[in-house]
Amino acid sequence: MADAQRAVTAELDRIAPVIDALGERFAAAGHELALVGGPVRDAMLGRQHNDLDFATSARPEQTEALLKGWADAIWDMGRSFGTIGCRKGDWQVEITTYRSEAYDPSSRKPTVDFGDTLAGDLGRRDFTVNAMAVLVPGRVVEDPYGGVVDLAHRVLRTPGRPEDSFSDDPLRMMRAARFAAQLGFSVAPEVVEAMTAMAGRIEIISAERVRDELVKLVCAPYPRLGLRLLVETGLAAIVLPELPALALERDEHHRHKDVYEHTLTVLEQAIDLEPRLPGGGPDFVARFAALMHDIGKPRTRRFVDDGTVTFHHHDVVGAKMTRKRMKALRFSNDEIEAVSKLVELHLRFHGYGSGEWTDSAVRRYVRDAGDQLERLHVVTRADCTTRNQRKADRLRRTYDDLEARIARLREQEELDSLRPDLDGNQIMEILGVGPGRQVGAAYKYLLELRMDRGPMSEEEARAALLAWAAEQE
Ligand code: ATP
Ligand code: MG
């Protein structure tokens, strides 16, 4: 706890230019202002924040007036919720009027009543570690629910009874899993119990809000913790049923791995490989593809007479299931296409054997992966969880070899913009035809030829085109 005190003091000194100036402005006008939630929690964890959230006794229009002349820019974050946003230099500030939220049980939308006390506002927050505040400019710490102790024990607890909290806002159950994944904290047993009993209530929350928490969870440092919690409480069965379905009972011969455990390991290995990606990570698309790559397995599982198990076409089936789930969660089309493409292609490399692919097969791999190629490298490499070190090393070297071949081909033939050797105009000219289906068919043929044989000279391409056209007649 002494550590938390030291950490918070250091962070408050760092952000002093903002909190002291703002605190004095509000105090001079007779209002309370307190730093709350994430920045207080993270200050105690020794983490810095340039997004500063405050709570205040001032009403939104008073807040706005007090920010004028101080902030560089001011905006309304939703006046009915009482939040005014502003920017001051590098600082992003949100100031929300104290709330005493009352939820109409028949409605999905909380109705907001402004409150008068900081204690009342803190009591409506999701977890005790998020329900701490520092009043400014005096820097008095308010911690009515023992957040500092829970922070020291690294545990998530609700300020009041978890049943009441989740009944007020079921999204908090998703938030428990998200914060577990972000902070690496455990969740208090009574909170887990309430989540388990009330999991079904998540259905009244909009898909978008559930999705946003899921994305934060998956992009967090410890997604395994959050995902496990979702599965164990039954929340995953509602928001991401494909995940718990991976826990297949083993067949009596124990011939195949536990797909659920395998999947969590693949996700963690994908995270370890993220530095290879252009953005460096966290990369939601690669992580979610790792999570979804085998979801076609339960549906395609067949027991063969010799005691083995097969999962034929689980890549294609899994890609379809991925699309459906992501649509239901209202992901963007770009994200849906990217993740489902990775799921669909995650097995392709296994046809590479020990390097038997022709250049043509390598070109097709690059073309089919398109702009997901770097992520496909990550997901495919991550999808090796064998404990047999020699086998793992061999697979890694084989994939190194494939990447080296791609680099070589790329150098030789501008692999990224694969086009036939003749364009549409040239095709029309050579064949003496106008625009139409034949030109399209010829273009496609030449592109396939380009894949198979690599670049050709114009004469070679012209001869090939004429031979193809003669065959069409
Ligand atoms: P992050 O660093 O991810 O922004 P955060 O703690 O700031 O973490 P937010 O989702 O931005 O999380 O919420 C800000 C604060 O508002 C939280 O710390 C919490 O006190 C409160 N809060 C947000 N959503 C809820 C909710 N659904 N129920 C109760 N309190 C909430
Ligand atoms: Mg925040």
Coordinates of C-alpha atoms and ligand atoms in Angstrom, one line a residue:
M1 CA 0.0 0.0 0.0
A2 CA 2.9 2.3 0.7
D3 CA 4.0 1.5 -2.9
A4 CA 0.6 2.6 -4.1
Q5 CA 0.9 5.9 -2.2
R6 CA 4.3 6.6 -3.7
A7 CA 3.2 5.7 -7.2
V8 CA 0.1 7.9 -6.9
T9 CA 2.1 10.8 -5.6
A10 CA 4.6 10.6 -8.4
E11 CA 1.8 10.5 -11.0
L12 CA -0.1 13.4 -9.4
D13 CA 3.1 15.4 -9.6
R14 CA 3.4 14.6 -13.2
I15 CA -0.2 15.7 -14.0
A16 CA -0.1 18.6 -11.5
P17 CA -0.2 21.3 -14.3
V18 CA -3.7 20.0 -15.2
I19 CA -5.2 18.9 -12.0
D20 CA -4.1 21.9 -9.9
A21 CA -5.2 24.5 -12.4
L22 CA -8.5 22.8 -13.0
G23 CA -9.1 22.2 -9.4
E24 CA -8.5 25.8 -8.5
R25 CA -10.9 27.0 -11.2
F26 CA -13.7 24.8 -10.0
A27 CA -13.0 25.5 -6.3
A28 CA -13.1 29.2 -6.9
A29 CA -16.6 28.8 -8.3
G30 CA -17.6 26.7 -5.3
H31 CA -17.6 23.3 -7.0
E32 CA -16.0 20.0 -6.1
L33 CA -13.7 18.4 -8.7
A34 CA -12.1 14.9 -8.4
L35 CA -10.0 12.8 -10.6
V36 CA -11.8 9.4 -10.8
G37 CA -11.8 5.9 -12.2
G38 CA -9.1 4.7 -14.6
P39 CA -6.5 7.4 -14.0
V40 CA -6.6 7.0 -10.2
R41 CA -6.4 3.2 -10.5
D42 CA -3.6 3.3 -13.0
A43 CA -1.7 5.9 -11.0
M44 CA -1.6 3.5 -8.1
L45 CA -0.4 0.8 -10.4
G46 CA 2.4 3.1 -11.5
R47 CA 0.9 3.6 -15.0
Q48 CA 0.7 6.9 -16.7
H49 CA -2.4 8.3 -18.3
N50 CA -2.9 11.3 -20.5
D51 CA -6.6 10.8 -20.6
L52 CA -7.9 12.2 -17.4
D53 CA -11.4 11.6 -16.2
F54 CA -13.0 13.8 -13.5
A55 CA -16.2 13.9 -11.7
T56 CA -17.7 17.2 -10.4
S57 CA -20.6 18.7 -8.5
A58 CA -20.9 21.3 -11.3
R59 CA -23.7 20.8 -13.9
P60 CA -22.6 20.4 -17.5
E61 CA -23.2 24.0 -18.5
Q62 CA -21.2 25.2 -15.5
T63 CA -18.4 22.9 -16.4
E64 CA -18.4 24.2 -19.9
A65 CA -18.2 27.8 -18.7
L66 CA -15.3 27.0 -16.3
L67 CA -13.4 25.3 -19.1
K68 CA -13.7 28.3 -21.4
G69 CA -10.5 30.3 -21.4
W70 CA -8.5 27.4 -20.1
A71 CA -8.9 24.5 -22.5
D72 CA -7.7 24.5 -26.1
A73 CA -10.9 22.9 -27.4
I74 CA -14.1 21.9 -25.7
W75 CA -16.8 19.5 -26.8
D76 CA -20.0 17.9 -25.6
M77 CA -19.7 14.2 -25.0
G78 CA -23.4 13.8 -24.6
R79 CA -25.0 16.4 -22.4
S80 CA -27.7 14.1 -21.2
F81 CA -25.0 11.9 -19.6
G82 CA -23.4 15.0 -18.2
T83 CA -20.0 14.7 -19.8
I84 CA -18.0 17.6 -21.3
G85 CA -14.7 16.8 -23.0
C86 CA -11.8 19.1 -23.6
R87 CA -8.2 19.1 -24.7
K88 CA -5.3 21.1 -23.1
G89 CA -2.0 20.5 -24.8
D90 CA -1.4 16.7 -24.8
W91 CA -4.0 16.2 -22.2
Q92 CA -7.4 14.8 -23.0
V93 CA -9.9 15.6 -20.2
E94 CA -13.5 14.4 -19.6
I95 CA -15.5 15.9 -16.8
T96 CA -18.8 14.3 -15.8
T97 CA -21.3 15.7 -13.4
Y98 CA -21.9 13.5 -10.3
R99 CA -24.4 10.8 -11.1
S100 CA -27.0 8.9 -9.2
E101 CA -28.1 6.7 -12.0
A102 CA -31.5 5.1 -11.8
Y103 CA -32.2 2.3 -14.1
D104 CA -35.7 1.7 -15.5
P105 CA -35.8 -2.2 -15.5
S106 CA -38.1 -2.2 -18.5
S107 CA -35.7 -0.1 -20.6
R108 CA -32.2 -0.9 -21.9
K109 CA -31.0 2.7 -21.6
P110 CA -30.1 4.0 -18.2
T111 CA -31.8 7.2 -17.3
V112 CA -29.4 9.6 -15.7
D113 CA -30.1 11.6 -12.6
F114 CA -27.4 14.0 -11.5
G115 CA -26.2 13.6 -8.0
D116 CA -24.7 15.8 -5.4
T117 CA -22.0 13.8 -3.7
L118 CA -18.8 12.1 -4.7
A119 CA -19.6 9.2 -2.5
G120 CA -22.9 8.6 -4.3
D121 CA -21.2 8.8 -7.7
L122 CA -18.4 6.3 -6.6
G123 CA -21.0 3.9 -5.3
R124 CA -22.5 3.5 -8.8
R125 CA -19.2 2.6 -10.4
D126 CA -18.4 -0.9 -11.6
F127 CA -15.5 -2.1 -9.4
T128 CA -13.9 -0.9 -6.2
V129 CA -10.6 -0.3 -7.9
N130 CA -12.5 2.0 -10.3
A131 CA -14.4 3.7 -7.5
M132 CA -11.5 5.7 -6.1
A133 CA -11.1 9.4 -6.5
V134 CA -8.6 12.2 -5.7
L135 CA -10.2 15.6 -4.9
V136 CA -8.3 18.5 -6.4
P137 CA -6.7 20.8 -5.8
G138 CA -6.2 19.4 -2.2
R139 CA -5.3 15.9 -3.4
V140 CA -7.5 14.2 -0.8
V141 CA -7.9 10.5 -1.7
E142 CA -11.5 9.2 -1.5
D143 CA -11.8 5.4 -1.3
P144 CA -15.1 4.5 0.4
Y145 CA -15.2 0.9 -0.9
G146 CA -11.6 -0.3 -0.1
G147 CA -10.3 0.0 -3.6
V148 CA -6.7 0.4 -2.4
V149 CA -6.9 -2.9 -0.6
D150 CA -8.4 -4.7 -3.5
L151 CA -5.8 -3.2 -5.8
A152 CA -3.1 -4.5 -3.5
H153 CA -4.7 -8.0 -3.6
R154 CA -5.2 -7.6 -7.3
V155 CA -8.9 -8.5 -7.1
L156 CA -12.1 -7.1 -8.7
R157 CA -15.0 -6.5 -6.4
T158 CA -18.2 -4.5 -6.8
P159 CA -18.8 -1.6 -4.4
G160 CA -22.2 -3.0 -3.4
R161 CA -23.8 -6.5 -3.9
P162 CA -22.7 -7.8 -7.3
E163 CA -26.3 -9.0 -8.0
D164 CA -27.6 -5.4 -7.6
S165 CA -24.7 -4.0 -9.7
F166 CA -25.2 -6.4 -12.6
S167 CA -28.9 -6.0 -12.4
D168 CA -28.5 -2.3 -12.9
D169 CA -26.1 -2.8 -15.8
P170 CA -25.4 -6.3 -17.1
L171 CA -22.5 -4.9 -19.2
R172 CA -20.5 -4.8 -16.0
M173 CA -20.2 -8.6 -16.2
M174 CA -18.3 -8.2 -19.5
R175 CA -16.3 -5.4 -18.0
A176 CA -15.2 -7.8 -15.1
A177 CA -13.7 -10.1 -17.7
R178 CA -12.2 -7.2 -19.6
F179 CA -10.5 -5.7 -16.5
A180 CA -9.3 -9.2 -15.5
A181 CA -7.6 -9.4 -18.9
Q182 CA -6.3 -5.9 -18.8
L183 CA -5.0 -5.8 -15.2
G184 CA -4.2 -9.5 -14.7
F185 CA -6.5 -9.4 -11.6
S186 CA -8.7 -12.2 -10.3
V187 CA -12.4 -11.7 -9.7
A188 CA -13.9 -12.1 -6.2
P189 CA -15.8 -15.4 -5.8
E190 CA -19.1 -13.7 -5.0
V191 CA -18.7 -11.7 -8.2
V192 CA -18.0 -14.8 -10.2
E193 CA -21.1 -16.4 -8.6
A194 CA -23.3 -13.5 -9.5
M195 CA -22.0 -13.5 -13.1
T196 CA -22.7 -17.2 -13.4
A197 CA -26.2 -16.8 -12.0
M198 CA -27.0 -13.7 -14.1
A199 CA -25.2 -14.4 -17.3
G200 CA -28.4 -14.5 -19.3
R201 CA -29.0 -10.9 -18.5
I202 CA -26.3 -9.8 -20.9
E203 CA -28.9 -10.4 -23.7
I204 CA -30.5 -7.0 -23.0
I205 CA -27.2 -5.2 -23.8
S206 CA -26.6 -4.1 -27.4
A207 CA -24.3 -6.2 -29.5
E208 CA -22.1 -3.1 -30.1
R209 CA -21.4 -2.5 -26.4
V210 CA -20.7 -6.2 -25.8
R211 CA -18.4 -6.2 -28.9
D212 CA -16.5 -3.2 -27.6
E213 CA -15.7 -4.9 -24.3
L214 CA -14.8 -8.1 -26.1
V215 CA -12.3 -6.2 -28.3
K216 CA -10.7 -4.6 -25.3
L217 CA -10.5 -8.0 -23.6
V218 CA -8.9 -9.7 -26.6
C219 CA -6.4 -6.8 -27.1
A220 CA -5.4 -6.9 -23.4
P221 CA -2.2 -8.3 -22.0
Y222 CA -3.9 -11.3 -20.4
P223 CA -6.8 -12.4 -22.6
R224 CA -6.7 -15.9 -21.3
L225 CA -7.9 -14.7 -17.9
G226 CA -10.8 -12.8 -19.3
L227 CA -11.8 -15.6 -21.8
R228 CA -11.7 -18.3 -19.1
L229 CA -14.0 -16.2 -16.9
L230 CA -16.4 -15.7 -19.8
V231 CA -16.5 -19.5 -20.4
E232 CA -16.7 -20.5 -16.8
T233 CA -19.5 -18.1 -16.0
G234 CA -21.6 -19.1 -19.0
L235 CA -21.3 -15.6 -20.5
A236 CA -19.3 -16.9 -23.5
A237 CA -22.1 -19.4 -24.2
I238 CA -24.2 -16.3 -25.0
V239 CA -21.8 -13.8 -26.6
L240 CA -19.3 -16.2 -28.2
P241 CA -20.7 -19.7 -28.1
E242 CA -18.1 -21.0 -30.5
L243 CA -15.4 -20.7 -27.8
P244 CA -16.9 -23.0 -25.1
A245 CA -17.9 -25.4 -27.8
L246 CA -14.2 -26.1 -28.4
A247 CA -14.0 -27.9 -25.1
L248 CA -14.8 -31.2 -26.8
E249 CA -14.9 -34.3 -24.6
R250 CA -11.9 -36.3 -25.5
D251 CA -12.5 -39.5 -27.3
E252 CA -11.7 -42.6 -25.3
H253 CA -8.4 -43.1 -27.0
H254 CA -7.2 -39.5 -26.2
R255 CA -6.0 -39.2 -29.7
H256 CA -6.7 -35.6 -30.2
K257 CA -5.8 -32.5 -28.3
D258 CA -8.2 -30.4 -26.2
V259 CA -9.1 -27.9 -28.9
Y260 CA -10.1 -25.2 -26.3
E261 CA -6.7 -25.3 -24.5
H262 CA -4.9 -25.5 -27.8
T263 CA -6.8 -22.3 -29.0
L264 CA -5.9 -20.3 -25.9
T265 CA -2.2 -21.3 -26.4
V266 CA -2.4 -20.3 -30.1
L267 CA -3.8 -16.9 -29.1
E268 CA -0.9 -16.4 -26.7
Q269 CA 1.7 -17.5 -29.2
A270 CA 0.1 -15.1 -31.8
I271 CA 0.5 -12.3 -29.3
D272 CA 4.2 -13.2 -28.8
L273 CA 4.6 -13.0 -32.6
E274 CA 2.9 -9.6 -32.9
P275 CA 6.2 -7.6 -33.1
R276 CA 6.5 -9.1 -36.6
L277 CA 3.4 -7.2 -37.7
P278 CA 3.8 -3.7 -39.2
G279 CA 1.8 -2.1 -36.4
G280 CA 3.6 -4.2 -33.8
G281 CA 0.4 -5.0 -31.9
P282 CA -1.9 -5.4 -30.1
D283 CA -3.6 -6.6 -33.3
F284 CA -7.2 -7.4 -32.9
V285 CA -7.6 -9.1 -36.2
A286 CA -4.7 -11.5 -35.8
R287 CA -5.7 -12.3 -32.2
F288 CA -9.3 -12.9 -33.0
A289 CA -8.4 -15.1 -36.0
A290 CA -6.2 -17.1 -33.6
L291 CA -9.1 -17.5 -31.3
M292 CA -11.5 -18.5 -34.0
H293 CA -9.2 -20.6 -36.2
D294 CA -10.5 -24.0 -35.1
I295 CA -14.2 -23.2 -34.4
G296 CA -15.2 -25.4 -37.3
K297 CA -13.8 -28.5 -35.5
P298 CA -16.7 -29.5 -33.3
R299 CA -19.1 -29.4 -36.3
T300 CA -16.8 -31.4 -38.6
R301 CA -15.5 -34.0 -36.2
R302 CA -15.7 -37.5 -37.5
F303 CA -14.5 -40.7 -35.7
V304 CA -12.8 -43.0 -38.1
D305 CA -12.9 -46.8 -37.6
D306 CA -9.2 -47.0 -36.9
G307 CA -9.7 -44.8 -33.8
T308 CA -8.5 -41.6 -35.3
V309 CA -10.5 -38.4 -35.6
T310 CA -10.8 -36.1 -38.6
F311 CA -12.0 -32.5 -39.0
H312 CA -12.3 -32.3 -42.8
H313 CA -13.0 -28.8 -44.1
H314 CA -13.1 -27.3 -40.6
D315 CA -11.2 -24.3 -42.1
V316 CA -14.0 -23.5 -44.6
V317 CA -16.8 -24.3 -42.1
G318 CA -14.9 -22.2 -39.4
A319 CA -14.6 -19.2 -41.8
K320 CA -18.4 -19.3 -42.4
M321 CA -19.1 -19.6 -38.7
T322 CA -16.7 -16.7 -38.0
R323 CA -18.5 -14.5 -40.5
K324 CA -21.8 -15.2 -38.9
R325 CA -20.6 -14.6 -35.3
M326 CA -18.8 -11.3 -36.2
K327 CA -21.9 -10.1 -38.1
A328 CA -24.0 -10.8 -35.1
L329 CA -21.5 -8.8 -33.0
R330 CA -21.8 -5.9 -35.5
F331 CA -18.2 -5.9 -36.6
S332 CA -17.3 -3.9 -39.7
N333 CA -17.2 -5.7 -43.1
D334 CA -13.4 -5.2 -43.3
E335 CA -12.8 -6.8 -40.0
I336 CA -15.2 -9.7 -40.8
E337 CA -13.5 -10.3 -44.2
A338 CA -10.0 -10.1 -42.7
V339 CA -10.6 -12.5 -39.8
S340 CA -12.6 -15.1 -41.8
K341 CA -10.0 -15.1 -44.5
L342 CA -7.3 -16.0 -42.0
V343 CA -9.5 -18.7 -40.5
E344 CA -10.1 -20.1 -44.0
L345 CA -6.4 -20.1 -44.9
H346 CA -4.9 -21.2 -41.6
L347 CA -4.5 -24.8 -42.8
R348 CA -3.1 -24.1 -46.3
F349 CA 0.5 -24.2 -45.2
H350 CA 0.2 -27.8 -44.2
G351 CA 0.2 -28.7 -47.8
Y352 CA 3.7 -27.2 -48.1
G353 CA 5.1 -30.4 -46.7
S354 CA 8.9 -29.8 -46.4
G355 CA 9.0 -27.3 -49.2
E356 CA 7.3 -29.2 -52.0
W357 CA 5.2 -26.3 -53.2
T358 CA 5.8 -25.1 -56.7
D359 CA 6.3 -21.4 -57.3
S360 CA 2.8 -21.4 -58.6
A361 CA 1.4 -22.6 -55.2
V362 CA 3.5 -20.0 -53.4
R363 CA 2.1 -17.2 -55.7
R364 CA -1.5 -18.4 -55.0
Y365 CA -0.8 -18.4 -51.3
V366 CA 0.3 -14.8 -51.5
R367 CA -2.6 -13.8 -53.8
D368 CA -5.3 -15.5 -51.6
A369 CA -3.9 -14.0 -48.4
G370 CA -3.9 -10.6 -50.1
D371 CA -3.4 -7.8 -47.5
Q372 CA -3.7 -10.4 -44.7
L373 CA -0.4 -12.1 -45.6
E374 CA 1.6 -10.8 -42.6
R375 CA -1.1 -11.8 -40.2
L376 CA -1.4 -15.2 -41.9
H377 CA 2.3 -15.8 -41.2
V378 CA 1.6 -15.0 -37.5
V379 CA -1.5 -17.1 -37.1
T380 CA 0.0 -20.1 -39.0
R381 CA 3.2 -20.0 -37.0
A382 CA 1.2 -19.6 -33.8
D383 CA -0.9 -22.7 -34.7
C384 CA 1.8 -25.1 -33.6
T385 CA 1.4 -26.2 -30.0
T386 CA 3.2 -29.5 -30.1
R387 CA 5.4 -30.4 -27.2
N388 CA 7.7 -32.2 -29.5
Q389 CA 10.5 -29.7 -29.7
R390 CA 12.0 -31.2 -32.8
K391 CA 8.7 -31.1 -34.6
A392 CA 8.1 -27.5 -33.6
D393 CA 11.6 -26.5 -34.8
R394 CA 11.1 -28.3 -38.1
L395 CA 7.7 -26.5 -38.7
R396 CA 9.3 -23.2 -37.8
R397 CA 12.2 -23.7 -40.2
T398 CA 9.8 -24.8 -42.9
Y399 CA 7.7 -21.6 -42.5
D400 CA 11.0 -19.6 -42.6
D401 CA 11.7 -21.3 -45.9
L402 CA 8.2 -20.4 -47.2
E403 CA 8.7 -16.7 -46.2
A404 CA 12.1 -16.7 -47.8
R405 CA 10.6 -18.0 -51.1
I406 CA 7.9 -15.4 -51.0
A407 CA 10.5 -12.7 -50.5
R408 CA 12.5 -14.1 -53.5
L409 CA 9.5 -14.2 -55.8
R410 CA 8.5 -10.8 -54.6
E411 CA 11.8 -9.4 -55.6
Q412 CA 11.7 -11.1 -59.0
E413 CA 8.2 -10.3 -60.0
E414 CA 6.4 -7.7 -58.1
L415 CA 4.2 -10.4 -56.5
D416 CA 2.0 -7.9 -54.7
S417 CA 0.4 -6.6 -57.9
L418 CA 0.0 -9.9 -59.7
R419 CA -1.5 -9.1 -63.1
P420 CA -1.7 -11.1 -66.4
D421 CA 1.1 -10.2 -68.8
L422 CA -1.4 -8.5 -71.1
D423 CA -4.0 -6.0 -70.1
G424 CA -7.6 -5.8 -71.3
N425 CA -6.8 -3.4 -74.2
Q426 CA -4.0 -5.6 -75.5
I427 CA -6.3 -8.6 -75.3
M428 CA -9.0 -6.9 -77.3
E429 CA -6.5 -5.8 -79.9
I430 CA -4.9 -9.2 -80.3
L431 CA -8.2 -11.0 -80.5
G432 CA -9.8 -8.3 -82.6
V433 CA -12.9 -8.1 -80.3
G434 CA -14.6 -5.4 -78.3
P435 CA -15.4 -5.3 -74.6
G436 CA -17.4 -8.4 -73.4
R437 CA -17.3 -11.7 -71.7
Q438 CA -14.6 -13.1 -73.9
V439 CA -12.2 -10.5 -72.8
G440 CA -13.0 -11.3 -69.1
A441 CA -12.5 -15.0 -69.7
A442 CA -9.2 -14.3 -71.5
Y443 CA -8.0 -12.1 -68.7
K444 CA -8.7 -14.8 -66.2
Y445 CA -7.0 -17.4 -68.2
L446 CA -3.9 -15.2 -68.6
L447 CA -3.9 -14.5 -64.8
E448 CA -4.0 -18.2 -64.1
L449 CA -1.2 -18.8 -66.5
R450 CA 0.8 -16.0 -64.9
M451 CA 0.4 -17.8 -61.5
D452 CA 1.5 -21.1 -63.0
R453 CA 4.4 -20.0 -65.1
G454 CA 5.6 -16.7 -63.7
P455 CA 6.2 -13.7 -65.9
M456 CA 6.2 -14.1 -69.7
S457 CA 7.4 -12.0 -72.5
E458 CA 4.8 -10.2 -74.6
E459 CA 5.3 -12.5 -77.5
E460 CA 4.9 -15.6 -75.3
A461 CA 1.7 -14.2 -73.8
R462 CA 0.4 -13.3 -77.2
A463 CA 1.0 -16.8 -78.5
A464 CA -0.6 -18.3 -75.4
L465 CA -3.7 -16.1 -75.8
L466 CA -4.1 -17.0 -79.4
A467 CA -3.8 -20.7 -78.7
W468 CA -6.4 -20.4 -75.9
A469 CA -8.7 -18.4 -78.2
A470 CA -8.4 -21.1 -80.9
E471 CA -9.3 -23.7 -78.4
Q472 CA -12.4 -21.8 -77.4
E473 CA -13.9 -22.0 -80.9
Ligands
ATP1 P1 -9.7 2.5 -19.7 O1 -8.3 2.7 -19.4 O2 -9.9 1.3 -20.5 O3 -10.4 3.7 -20.3 P2 -11.4 3.0 -17.5 O4 -11.4 2.5 -16.1 O5 -11.2 4.4 -17.8 O6 -10.3 2.2 -18.3 P3 -13.9 3.3 -18.9 O7 -14.7 2.3 -19.6 O8 -13.3 4.4 -19.7 O9 -12.8 2.5 -18.1 O10 -14.8 3.9 -17.8 C1 -14.3 5.0 -17.0 C2 -14.8 4.8 -15.5 O11 -16.3 4.9 -15.5 C3 -14.5 3.5 -14.9 O12 -13.3 3.4 -14.2 C4 -15.7 3.2 -14.0 O13 -15.5 3.9 -12.8 C5 -16.8 4.0 -14.7 N1 -17.7 3.1 -15.5 C6 -17.7 3.0 -16.9 N2 -18.6 2.2 -17.3 C7 -19.3 1.8 -16.3 C8 -20.4 0.9 -16.1 N3 -21.0 0.3 -17.1 N4 -20.9 0.7 -14.8 C9 -20.3 1.4 -13.8 N5 -19.2 2.2 -13.9 C10 -18.7 2.4 -15.1
MG2 MG -11.4 5.5 -19.7

